[in-house]
Each structure stands twice: as structure tokens, then as C-alpha cells.
Short mmCIF file of C-alpha atoms in Angstrom, two decimals:
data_model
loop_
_atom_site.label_atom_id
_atom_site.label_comp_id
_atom_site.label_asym_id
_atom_site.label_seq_id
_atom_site.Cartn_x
_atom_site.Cartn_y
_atom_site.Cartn_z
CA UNK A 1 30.09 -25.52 -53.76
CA UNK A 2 30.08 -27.02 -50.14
CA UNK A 3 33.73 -27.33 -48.30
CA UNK A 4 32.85 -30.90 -48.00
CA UNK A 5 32.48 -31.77 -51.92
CA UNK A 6 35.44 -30.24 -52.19
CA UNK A 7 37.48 -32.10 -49.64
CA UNK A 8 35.53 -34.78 -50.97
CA UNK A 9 36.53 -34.24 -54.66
CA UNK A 10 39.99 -33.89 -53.03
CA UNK A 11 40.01 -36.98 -51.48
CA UNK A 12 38.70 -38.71 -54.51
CA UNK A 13 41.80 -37.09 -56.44
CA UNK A 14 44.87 -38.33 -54.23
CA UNK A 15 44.28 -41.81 -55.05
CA UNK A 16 43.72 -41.05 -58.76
CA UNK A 17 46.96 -39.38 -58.11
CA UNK A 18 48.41 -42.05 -57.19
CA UNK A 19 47.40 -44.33 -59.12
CA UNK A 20 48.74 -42.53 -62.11
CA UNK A 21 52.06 -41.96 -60.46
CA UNK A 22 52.64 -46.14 -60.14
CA UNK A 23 50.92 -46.50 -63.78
CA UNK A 24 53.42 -43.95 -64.85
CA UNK A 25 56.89 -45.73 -63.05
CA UNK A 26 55.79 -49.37 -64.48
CA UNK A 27 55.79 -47.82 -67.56
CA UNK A 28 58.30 -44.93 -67.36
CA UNK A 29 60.42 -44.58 -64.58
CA UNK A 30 62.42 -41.82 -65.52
CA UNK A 31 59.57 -39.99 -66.42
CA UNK A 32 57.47 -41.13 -63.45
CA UNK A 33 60.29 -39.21 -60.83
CA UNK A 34 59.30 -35.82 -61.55
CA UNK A 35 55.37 -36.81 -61.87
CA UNK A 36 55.66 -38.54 -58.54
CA UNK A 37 57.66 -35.09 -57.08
CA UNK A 38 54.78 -33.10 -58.68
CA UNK A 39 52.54 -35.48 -57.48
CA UNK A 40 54.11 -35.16 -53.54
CA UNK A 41 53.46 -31.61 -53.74
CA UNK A 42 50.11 -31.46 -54.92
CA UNK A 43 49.51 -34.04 -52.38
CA UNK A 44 51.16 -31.79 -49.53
CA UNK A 45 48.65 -28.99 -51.32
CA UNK A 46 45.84 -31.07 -50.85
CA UNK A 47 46.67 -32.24 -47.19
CA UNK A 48 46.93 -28.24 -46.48
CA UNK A 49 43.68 -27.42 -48.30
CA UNK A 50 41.95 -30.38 -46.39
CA UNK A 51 43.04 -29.38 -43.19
CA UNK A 52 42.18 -25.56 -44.22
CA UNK A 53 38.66 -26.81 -44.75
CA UNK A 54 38.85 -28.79 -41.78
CA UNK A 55 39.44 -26.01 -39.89
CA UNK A 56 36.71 -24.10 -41.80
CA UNK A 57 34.73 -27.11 -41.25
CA UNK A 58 35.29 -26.67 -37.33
CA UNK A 59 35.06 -22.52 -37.44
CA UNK A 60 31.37 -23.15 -38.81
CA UNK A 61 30.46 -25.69 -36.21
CA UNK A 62 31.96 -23.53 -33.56
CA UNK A 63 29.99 -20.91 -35.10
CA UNK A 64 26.87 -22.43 -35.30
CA UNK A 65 27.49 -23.79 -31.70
CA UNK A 66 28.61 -20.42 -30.34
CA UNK A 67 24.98 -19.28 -31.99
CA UNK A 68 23.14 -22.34 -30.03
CA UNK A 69 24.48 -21.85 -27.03
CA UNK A 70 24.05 -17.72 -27.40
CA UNK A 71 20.17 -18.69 -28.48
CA UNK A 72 20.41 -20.78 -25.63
CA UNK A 73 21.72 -18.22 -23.27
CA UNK A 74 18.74 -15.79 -24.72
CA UNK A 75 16.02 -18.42 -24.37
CA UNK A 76 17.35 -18.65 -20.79
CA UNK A 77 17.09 -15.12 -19.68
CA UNK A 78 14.18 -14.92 -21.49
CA UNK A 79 13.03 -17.54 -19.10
CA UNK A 80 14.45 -16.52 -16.01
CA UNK A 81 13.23 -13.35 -16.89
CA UNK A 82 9.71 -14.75 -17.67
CA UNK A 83 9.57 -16.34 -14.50
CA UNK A 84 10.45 -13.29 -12.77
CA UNK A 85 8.02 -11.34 -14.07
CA UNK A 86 5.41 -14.00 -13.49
CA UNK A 87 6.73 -13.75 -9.88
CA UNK A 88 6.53 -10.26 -9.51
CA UNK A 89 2.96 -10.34 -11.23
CA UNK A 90 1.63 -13.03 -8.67
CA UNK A 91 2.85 -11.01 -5.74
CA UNK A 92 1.19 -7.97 -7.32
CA UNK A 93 -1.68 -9.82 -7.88
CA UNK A 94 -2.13 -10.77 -3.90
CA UNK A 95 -1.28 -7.56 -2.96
CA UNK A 96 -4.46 -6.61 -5.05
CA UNK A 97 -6.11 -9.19 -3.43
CA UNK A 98 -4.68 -8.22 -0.27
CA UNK A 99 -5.62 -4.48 -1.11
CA UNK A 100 -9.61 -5.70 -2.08
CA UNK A 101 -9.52 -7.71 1.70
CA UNK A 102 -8.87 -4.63 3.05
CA UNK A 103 -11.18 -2.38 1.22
CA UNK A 104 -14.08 -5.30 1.72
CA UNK A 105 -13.47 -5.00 5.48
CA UNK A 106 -13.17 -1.24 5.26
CA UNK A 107 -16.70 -1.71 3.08
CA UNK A 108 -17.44 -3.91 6.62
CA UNK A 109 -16.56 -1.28 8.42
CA UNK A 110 -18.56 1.66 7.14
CA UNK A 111 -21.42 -1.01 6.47
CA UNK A 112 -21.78 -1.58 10.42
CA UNK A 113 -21.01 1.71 11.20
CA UNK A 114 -23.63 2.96 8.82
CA UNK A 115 -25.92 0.04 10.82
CA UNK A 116 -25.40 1.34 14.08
CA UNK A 117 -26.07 5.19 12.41
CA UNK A 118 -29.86 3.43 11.00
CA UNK A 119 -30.00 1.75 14.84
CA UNK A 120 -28.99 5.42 16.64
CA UNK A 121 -31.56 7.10 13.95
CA UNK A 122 -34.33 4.20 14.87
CA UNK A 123 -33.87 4.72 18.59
CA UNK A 124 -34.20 8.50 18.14
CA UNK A 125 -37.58 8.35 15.97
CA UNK A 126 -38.10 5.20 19.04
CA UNK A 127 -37.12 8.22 21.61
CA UNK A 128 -39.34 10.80 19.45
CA UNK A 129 -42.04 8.35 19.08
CA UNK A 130 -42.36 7.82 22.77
CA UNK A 131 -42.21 12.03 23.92
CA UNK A 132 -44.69 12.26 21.26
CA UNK A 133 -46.65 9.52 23.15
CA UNK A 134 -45.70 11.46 26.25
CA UNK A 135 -47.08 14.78 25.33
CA UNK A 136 -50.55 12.97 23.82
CA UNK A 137 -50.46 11.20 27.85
CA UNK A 138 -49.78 14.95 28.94
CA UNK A 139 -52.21 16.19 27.23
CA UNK A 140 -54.48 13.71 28.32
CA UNK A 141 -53.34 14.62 31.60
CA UNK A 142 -54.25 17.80 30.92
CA UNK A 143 -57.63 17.05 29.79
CA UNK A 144 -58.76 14.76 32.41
CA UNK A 145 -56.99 17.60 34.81
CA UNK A 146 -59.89 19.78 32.57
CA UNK A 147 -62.39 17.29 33.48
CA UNK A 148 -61.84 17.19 36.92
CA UNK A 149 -61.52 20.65 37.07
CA UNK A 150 -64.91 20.79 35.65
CA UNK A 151 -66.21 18.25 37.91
CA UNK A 152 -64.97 19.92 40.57
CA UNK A 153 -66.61 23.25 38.82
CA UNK A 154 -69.92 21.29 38.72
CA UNK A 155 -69.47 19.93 42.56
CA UNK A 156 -69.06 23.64 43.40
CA UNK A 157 -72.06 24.26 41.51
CA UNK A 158 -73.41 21.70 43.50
CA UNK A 159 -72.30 22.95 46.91
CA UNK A 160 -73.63 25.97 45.82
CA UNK A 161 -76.79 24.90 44.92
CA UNK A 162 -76.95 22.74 48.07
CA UNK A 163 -77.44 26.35 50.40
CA UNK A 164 -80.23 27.33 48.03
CA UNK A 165 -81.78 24.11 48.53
CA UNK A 166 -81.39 23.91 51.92
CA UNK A 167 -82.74 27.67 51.97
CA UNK A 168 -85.22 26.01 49.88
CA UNK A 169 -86.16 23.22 52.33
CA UNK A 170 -86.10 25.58 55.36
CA UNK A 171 -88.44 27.70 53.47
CA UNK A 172 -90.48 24.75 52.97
CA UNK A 173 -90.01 23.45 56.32
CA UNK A 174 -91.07 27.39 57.23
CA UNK A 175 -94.16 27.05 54.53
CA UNK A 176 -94.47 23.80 56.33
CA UNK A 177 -94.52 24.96 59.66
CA UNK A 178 -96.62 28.43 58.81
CA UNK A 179 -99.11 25.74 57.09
CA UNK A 180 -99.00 23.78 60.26
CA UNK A 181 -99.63 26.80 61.93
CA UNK A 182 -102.26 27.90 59.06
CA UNK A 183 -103.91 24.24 59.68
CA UNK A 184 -103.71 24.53 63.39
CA UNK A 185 -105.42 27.79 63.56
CA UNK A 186 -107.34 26.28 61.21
CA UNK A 187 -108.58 23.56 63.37
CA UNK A 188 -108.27 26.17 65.73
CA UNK A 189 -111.07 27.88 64.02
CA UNK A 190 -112.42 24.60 63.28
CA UNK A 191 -112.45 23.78 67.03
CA UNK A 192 -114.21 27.35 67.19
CA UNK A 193 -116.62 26.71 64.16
CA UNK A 194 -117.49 23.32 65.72
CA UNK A 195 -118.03 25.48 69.05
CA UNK A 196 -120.25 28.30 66.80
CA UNK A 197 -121.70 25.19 65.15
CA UNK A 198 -123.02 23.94 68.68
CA UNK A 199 -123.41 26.79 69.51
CA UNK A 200 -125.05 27.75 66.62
CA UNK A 201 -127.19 24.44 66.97
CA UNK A 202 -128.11 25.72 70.13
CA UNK A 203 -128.95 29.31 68.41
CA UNK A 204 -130.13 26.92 65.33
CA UNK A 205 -133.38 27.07 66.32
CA UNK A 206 -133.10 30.59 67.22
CA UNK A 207 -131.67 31.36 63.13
CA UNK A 208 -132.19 28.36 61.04
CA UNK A 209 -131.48 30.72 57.92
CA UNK A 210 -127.97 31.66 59.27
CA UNK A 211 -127.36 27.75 59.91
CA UNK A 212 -126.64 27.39 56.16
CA UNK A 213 -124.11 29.75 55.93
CA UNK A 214 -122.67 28.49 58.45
CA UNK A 215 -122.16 25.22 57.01
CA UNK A 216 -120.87 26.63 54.08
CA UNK A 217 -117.97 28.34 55.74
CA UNK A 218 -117.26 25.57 57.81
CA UNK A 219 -116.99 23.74 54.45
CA UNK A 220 -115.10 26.34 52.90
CA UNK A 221 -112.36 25.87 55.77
CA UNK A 222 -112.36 22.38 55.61
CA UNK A 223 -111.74 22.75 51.99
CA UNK A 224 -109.23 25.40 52.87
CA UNK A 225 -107.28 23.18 55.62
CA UNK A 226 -107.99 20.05 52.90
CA UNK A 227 -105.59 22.30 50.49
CA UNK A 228 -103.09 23.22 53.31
CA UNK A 229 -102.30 19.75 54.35
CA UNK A 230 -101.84 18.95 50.12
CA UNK A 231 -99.86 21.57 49.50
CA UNK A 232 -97.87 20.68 52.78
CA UNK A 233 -97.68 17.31 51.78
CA UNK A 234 -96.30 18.57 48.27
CA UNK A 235 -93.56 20.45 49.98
CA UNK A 236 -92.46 17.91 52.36
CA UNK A 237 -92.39 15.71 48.89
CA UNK A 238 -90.27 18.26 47.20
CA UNK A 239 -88.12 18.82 50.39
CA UNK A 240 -87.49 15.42 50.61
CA UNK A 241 -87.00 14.90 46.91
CA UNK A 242 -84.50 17.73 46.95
CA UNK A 243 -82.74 16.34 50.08
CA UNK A 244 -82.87 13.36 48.25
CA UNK A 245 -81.09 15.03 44.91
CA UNK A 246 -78.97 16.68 47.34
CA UNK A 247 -77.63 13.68 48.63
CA UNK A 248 -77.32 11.79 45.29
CA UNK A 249 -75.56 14.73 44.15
CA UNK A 250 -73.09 14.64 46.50
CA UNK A 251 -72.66 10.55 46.19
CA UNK A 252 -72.01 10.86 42.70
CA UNK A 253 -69.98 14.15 43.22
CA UNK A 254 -67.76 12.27 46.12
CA UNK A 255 -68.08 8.96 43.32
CA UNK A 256 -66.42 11.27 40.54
CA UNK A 257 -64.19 13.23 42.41
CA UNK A 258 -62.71 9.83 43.68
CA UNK A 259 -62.95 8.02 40.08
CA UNK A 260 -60.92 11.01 38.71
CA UNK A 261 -59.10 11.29 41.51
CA UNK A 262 -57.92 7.61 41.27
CA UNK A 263 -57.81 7.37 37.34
CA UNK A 264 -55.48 10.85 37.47
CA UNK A 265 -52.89 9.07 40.35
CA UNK A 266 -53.18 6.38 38.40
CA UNK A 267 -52.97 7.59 34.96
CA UNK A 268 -50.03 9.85 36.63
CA UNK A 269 -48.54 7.19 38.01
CA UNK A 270 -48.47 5.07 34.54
CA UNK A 271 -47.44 7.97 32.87
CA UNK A 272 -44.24 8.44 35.36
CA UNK A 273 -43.52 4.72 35.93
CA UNK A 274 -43.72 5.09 31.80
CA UNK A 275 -41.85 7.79 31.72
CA UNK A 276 -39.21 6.77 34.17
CA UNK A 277 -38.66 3.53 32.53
CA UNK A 278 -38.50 4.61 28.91
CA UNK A 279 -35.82 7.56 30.38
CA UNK A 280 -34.23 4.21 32.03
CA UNK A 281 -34.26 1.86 28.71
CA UNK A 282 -33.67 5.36 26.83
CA UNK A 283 -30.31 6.36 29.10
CA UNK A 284 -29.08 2.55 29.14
CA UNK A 285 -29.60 1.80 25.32
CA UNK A 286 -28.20 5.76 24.58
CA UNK A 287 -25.22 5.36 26.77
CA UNK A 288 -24.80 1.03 25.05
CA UNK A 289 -25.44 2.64 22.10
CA UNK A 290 -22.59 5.24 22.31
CA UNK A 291 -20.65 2.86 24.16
CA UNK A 292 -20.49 0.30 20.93
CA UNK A 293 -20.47 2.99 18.42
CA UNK A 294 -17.61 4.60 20.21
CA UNK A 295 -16.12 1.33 21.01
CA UNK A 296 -17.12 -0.01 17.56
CA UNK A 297 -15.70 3.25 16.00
CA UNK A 298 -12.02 3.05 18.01
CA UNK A 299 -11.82 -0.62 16.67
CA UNK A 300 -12.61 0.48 13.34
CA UNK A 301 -10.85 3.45 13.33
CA UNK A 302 -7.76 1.26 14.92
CA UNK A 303 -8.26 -2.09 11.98
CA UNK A 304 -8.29 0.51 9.27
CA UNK A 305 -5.07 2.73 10.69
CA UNK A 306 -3.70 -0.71 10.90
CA UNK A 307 -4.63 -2.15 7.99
CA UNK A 308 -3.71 1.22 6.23
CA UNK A 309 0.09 1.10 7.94
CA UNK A 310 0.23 -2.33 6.91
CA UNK A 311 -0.96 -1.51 3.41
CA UNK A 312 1.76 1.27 2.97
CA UNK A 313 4.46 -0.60 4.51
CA UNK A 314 3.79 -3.69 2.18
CA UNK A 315 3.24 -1.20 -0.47
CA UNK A 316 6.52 0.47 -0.01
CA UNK A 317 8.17 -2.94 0.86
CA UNK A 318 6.87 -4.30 -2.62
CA UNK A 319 7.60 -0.93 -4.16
CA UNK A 320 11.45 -0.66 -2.91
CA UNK A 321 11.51 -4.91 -3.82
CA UNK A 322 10.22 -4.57 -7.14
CA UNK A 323 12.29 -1.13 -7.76
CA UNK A 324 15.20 -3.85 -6.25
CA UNK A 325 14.78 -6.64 -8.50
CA UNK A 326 14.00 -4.10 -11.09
CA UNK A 327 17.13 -2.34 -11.02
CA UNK A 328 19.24 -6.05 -10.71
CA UNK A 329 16.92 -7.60 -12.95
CA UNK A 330 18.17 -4.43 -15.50
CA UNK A 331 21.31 -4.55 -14.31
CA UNK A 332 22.13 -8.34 -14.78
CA UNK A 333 20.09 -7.92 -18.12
CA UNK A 334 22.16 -5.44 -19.24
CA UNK A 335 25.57 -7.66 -17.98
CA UNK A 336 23.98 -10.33 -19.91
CA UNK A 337 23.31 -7.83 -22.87
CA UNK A 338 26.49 -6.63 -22.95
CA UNK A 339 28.33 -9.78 -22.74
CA UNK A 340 25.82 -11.23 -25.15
CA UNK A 341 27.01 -7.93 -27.34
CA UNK A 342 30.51 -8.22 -26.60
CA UNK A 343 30.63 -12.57 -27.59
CA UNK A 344 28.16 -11.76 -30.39
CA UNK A 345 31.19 -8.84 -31.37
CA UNK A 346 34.04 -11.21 -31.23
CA UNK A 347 32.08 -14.40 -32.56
CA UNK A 348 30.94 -12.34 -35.81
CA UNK A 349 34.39 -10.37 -35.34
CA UNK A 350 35.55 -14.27 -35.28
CA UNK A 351 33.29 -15.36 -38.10
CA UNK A 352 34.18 -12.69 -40.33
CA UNK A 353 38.08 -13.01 -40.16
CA UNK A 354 37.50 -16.98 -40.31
CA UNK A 355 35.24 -16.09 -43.36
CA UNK A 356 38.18 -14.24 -44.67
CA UNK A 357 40.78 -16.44 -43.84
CA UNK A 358 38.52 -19.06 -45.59
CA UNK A 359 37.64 -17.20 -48.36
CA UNK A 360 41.41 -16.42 -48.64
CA UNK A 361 42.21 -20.06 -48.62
CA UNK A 362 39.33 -21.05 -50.58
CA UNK A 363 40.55 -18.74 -53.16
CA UNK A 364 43.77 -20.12 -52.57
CA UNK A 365 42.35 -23.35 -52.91
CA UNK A 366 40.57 -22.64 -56.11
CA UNK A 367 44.05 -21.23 -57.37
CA UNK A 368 45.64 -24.13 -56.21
CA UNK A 369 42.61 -26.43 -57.77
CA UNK A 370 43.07 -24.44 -61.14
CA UNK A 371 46.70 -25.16 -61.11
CA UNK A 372 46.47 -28.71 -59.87
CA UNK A 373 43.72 -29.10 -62.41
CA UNK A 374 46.09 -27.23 -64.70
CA UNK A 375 49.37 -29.53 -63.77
CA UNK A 376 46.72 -32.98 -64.16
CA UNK A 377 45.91 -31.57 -67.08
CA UNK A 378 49.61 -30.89 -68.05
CA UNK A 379 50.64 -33.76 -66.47
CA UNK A 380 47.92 -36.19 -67.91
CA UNK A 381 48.41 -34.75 -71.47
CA UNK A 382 52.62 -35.35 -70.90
CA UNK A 383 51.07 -38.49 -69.54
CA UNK A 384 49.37 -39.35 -72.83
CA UNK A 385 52.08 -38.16 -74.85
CA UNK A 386 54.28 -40.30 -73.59
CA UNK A 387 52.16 -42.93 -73.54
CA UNK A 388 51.72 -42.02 -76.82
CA UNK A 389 55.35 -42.20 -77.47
CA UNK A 390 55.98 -45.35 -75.30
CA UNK A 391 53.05 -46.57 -77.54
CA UNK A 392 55.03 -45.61 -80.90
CA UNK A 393 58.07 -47.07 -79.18
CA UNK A 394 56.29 -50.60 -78.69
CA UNK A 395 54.95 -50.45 -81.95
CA UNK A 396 58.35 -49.41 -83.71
CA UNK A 397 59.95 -52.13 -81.04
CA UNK A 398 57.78 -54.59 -81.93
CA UNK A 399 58.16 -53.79 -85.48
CA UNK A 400 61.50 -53.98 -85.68
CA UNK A 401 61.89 -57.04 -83.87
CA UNK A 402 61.33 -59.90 -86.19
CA UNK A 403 64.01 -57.96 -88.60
CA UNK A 404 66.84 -58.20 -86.20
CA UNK A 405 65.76 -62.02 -84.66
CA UNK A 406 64.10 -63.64 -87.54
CA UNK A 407 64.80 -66.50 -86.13
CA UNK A 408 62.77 -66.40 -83.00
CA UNK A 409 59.36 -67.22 -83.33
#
């Protein structure tokens, strides 16, 4: 049963109480004293046992209000200590973002660096590519310094076969001149035949027979000096021709010597301008190149040393900060914790003696109850037995009556 039937029921009883007590003095007032005294004290009962459950009443709502505002308390730590964490997990969170930025640019970093490694390599193979190209031109060089060698082999060859021809032509000039000679003694002899011939046409009458043969060796040395002049004319042709060869030979021989000469200055000349300007471009981009990649490695080197001090301090700064609001976040929980302990101790501590003091009085009630109930009872059965009697009384009054006043109608 609920303390508030009870006080209720209790209530509900005092003006029955009453009630009873003023039916009881209208009819009986010397009875109704004692009820009424009874009646005071069970009154003065109930007043005590209603304010007992009052005060239970009360100890349960402080009880239940002491266990809002402790659920209260909880869902508020439990908030603060939700938002907290949420705190602490956002600024983890951009640290890892902060911590990815950094490893992207480090990613950066090595990504140029491993650029300017593929340019270096490029310019090398480039570098490579171009003393390959220089040792083909030098072996060109070398070739066309072959060639000319062997031109200048075959002009020797020439300039030595230029003596023998002009030994040749002076021996044909000789052959010439000993034909000349051959043709002038020829003529000489001719001059002399023509002189046996007159003279022989003088003596032709004298030896008409020898007349023929004379004719025939005159013909025969005509013939002869016919052959000499062709075979002079054939040398001075092959003198001439060879003078001629001679000279072409040298032409061409002065022609190539200059041609090589000019195509190896200028193929030389190419090849060094070359070579000078791709050692230039070569030196300039090498020393750019090392320039920037040192200059390119410092800065790196520098942003990452930076960004890696920065990293560790902010590491170590959110470190010792979370460690901090760790250790308060414990610490205060643990205050809270133990307070929460220590008011949860003394509430239920509270509780329980209230419980006992109510269970005591609500025993004490029910005691009382029972012996109220038990004194109503008493009282309402003395109640009925002397209505009872004041019943018999009226009756026996009322019988009586007319016997001693027959009189009165």
C-alpha cells in the first residue's frame, strides 16, 4: 500500500472520527468524554503518522531528486566529457591532416628531386649522345684524314710518275730529235740520192739496168723517212698527251688536295665550334643543373627539417596537451567520481536509514492502525452497545411513559 492511500485513508478517518464523537455527546454525553479523549489521541496519532508520511513523502522526492540531479550530473560529464573527446579527436584529426600535408609535400619533394635525377640522367645520355656523335665526327675525321692521306699517297704517286713521264717525254723529245736527225740524214741522203739520181740520170744512159734499183731504194727511203716522220708524229702525240695527263693530274691533284683540304678545316672547324659549344651548353646546363639540384636539395632538405621540427614540436605539444587534459580530464573525473561515490554513499546511506525510519514508523503506523482499528472497533462496538442500551432505554422510556402520565396524550 502507497503512503498516500494511507494518509488518505487517514484523512478520510478523522472526520468519521469526529463525526462519531458529536453523534456520541448528543446522545451520551457522559459516555461521549472518554470517546472524544480517545478520539483526541488517535487524532494526535494520526497528525504524527501524517506528518511521518509527509516526511517520507518528502525523503522519496528528495530521493528521487537527489537521483535526477546525480543522473543529471552524470549526463553532464558524460557530455563535457563527450565534447572533450570530440575536441581532442578533431585536433588529432588535423594533426593527421597536418601530418599527410607534410608527407604530400615531402612526396613533392622526392617527386622533383627524383625529376631533376631523370633531367641529370637525360642530360648525361644528352652528354653521351653527343661524345658518341663526337667520336663518329672523329672518326670521320680520321677517315677523311685517311683519304687525304691517300690522296696525298696518290699525288705522290703522281709526282712520281710525273719524272718518269718527263723522262718519258725527253726520251721522246730524244726519239724525236734522233728521228729528226734520222729524217735529216735522211733527206740528207735524199739530197744525196736526188744528187746519185742526177747523177745517175746523167750515168742513166751509161746503166739503165742500175736506174731501177735505184729508184727502188730511193723509194725505200722515202718510205723509210714516210715512217720516221709517223712515228715522230706519234710521239710528239703521246708527249703531248702525257704532258697533257700530267697537267690534268696535277689540276685535279691541286683540286683535291684543296677540296680536302677545305672540307677537313672545315669539317674541323664544325667539329670544334661543335664541340666547343656543346662543352659550353654542357658546362652551363651541368653547373644550372647542380646549381638547382643543390639549391633545390638545401630547400628541400631545409622544408622537410622544418617541417619535421615543426611536426615533433606539435607532436610533443599535442602529446604533453593531451597527456594534460588527460591527466585533469582523469583527475576531475575521478573528483566527480568520487563525490558522485561519496553523495551516492550518503544519499543511499540517507535512503536506507529514511527507509528504516519509515519502515519503523510505518510499522508503527500499522501498530498504531491495528490499534486504532482495534479501539474503532472497541469503541464503535461500545458505541453500538450503548446505542443499543440508549435504544432499550427509549424503548423502556417510552414504554413506561403512558403508565406514569396517562393523562397526556
Amino acid at each position: 500500500m502507497d503512503w498516500k492511500t494511507i494518509t488518505e485513508d487517514l484523512k478520510g478517518l478523522e472526520p468519521r472520527l469526529d463525526a462519531a464523537c458529536r453523534k456520541l455527546w448528543d446522545e451520551d454525553r457522559g459516555s461521549a468524554v472518554p470517546v472524544q479523549a480517545v478520539a483526541g489521541e488517535i487524532k494526535i496519532v494520526m497528525n504524527r503518522a501524517m506528518q511521518a508520511l509527509a516526511e517520507l513523502g518528502a525523503a522519496a522526492a528528495k530521493k528521487e531528486e537527489i537521483a535526477a540531479h546525480a543522473a543529471d550530473c552524470l549526463k553532464k560529464n558524460s557530455l563535457d566529457l563527450e565534447s572533450e573527446l570530440r575536441t581532442a579527436r578533431d585536433r588529432i584529426e588535423k594533426l593527421s591532416n597536418e601530418i599527410s600535408s607534410g608527407r604530400e609535400a615531402a612526396n613533392q619533394a622526392a617527386s622533383g628531386r627524383r625529376r631533376l635525377e631523370a633531367e641529370l640522367k637525360a642530360e648525361k645520355e644528352r652528354a653521351a649522345a653527343l661524345q658518341a656523335e663526337l667520336a663518329a665526327a672523329m672518326t670521320r675525321a680520321e677517315a677523311a684524314g685517311k683519304e687525304a692521306a691517300a690522296a696525298r699517297e696518290t699525288a705522290g704517286r703522281v709526282s712520281a710518275a710525273v719524272p718518269r713521264l718527263e723522262e718519258e717525254l725527253k726520251a721522246g723529245k730524244e726519239n724525236s730529235a734522233a728521228l729528226r736527225n734520222e729524217l735529216t740524214a735522211a733527206k740528207v741522203r735524199a739530197e744525196e740520192a736526188k744528187r746519185d739520181a742526177a747523177a745517175a740520170r746523167e750515168a742513166a744512159e751509161l746503166a739503165s739496168s742500175a736506174s731501177g734499183s735505184i729508184e727502188k731504194e730511193l723509194k725505200a727511203e722515202k718510205e723509210r723517212a714516210a715512217a720516221l716522220q709517223q712515228e715522230l708524229t706519234a710521239a710528239r702525240d703521246r708527249a703531248e698527251a702525257a704532258r697533257r695527263e700530267t697537267a690534268s693530274l696535277q689540276e685535279e691533284l691541286a683540286r683535291t688536295k684543296e677540296t680536302h683540304l677545305k672540307a677537313d678545316a672545315q669539317k674541323d672547324a664544325d667539329l670544334v665550334k661543335k664541340l666547343e659549344t656543346f662543352t659550353a651548353e654542357h658546362d652551363t646546363k651541368e653547373r644550372e643543373l647542380e646549381a638547382s639540384r643543390a639549391s633545390v636539395f638545401e630547400t628541400l632538405t631545409a622544408e622537410q627539417k622544418a617541417q619535421q621540427s615543426e611536426f615533433q614540436s606539435r607532436h610533443k605539444a599535442l602529446l604533453e596537451e593531451l597527456q594534460a587534459n588527460a591527466a585533469s580530464i582523469e583527475k576531475a573525473y575521478t573528483q566527480k567520481e568520487a563525490r558522485l561515490l561519496e553523495l551516492s554513499q550518503r544519499i543511499t546511506d540517507e535512503l536506507q536509514d529514511r527507509e528504516a525510519n519509515a519502515s519503523a514508523l510505518e510499522e508503527a503506523l500499522r501498530t498504531q492502525a491495528a490499534r486504532i482499528s482495534a479501539s474503532a472497533a472497541e469503541l464503535e462496538k461500545d458505541f453500538e452497545t450503548k446505542m443499543a442500551e440508549i435504544e432499550a432505554f427509549k424503548r423502556k422510556f417510552l414504554e413506561e411513559r403512558p403508565k406514569e402520565e396517562p393523562g397526556v396524550q
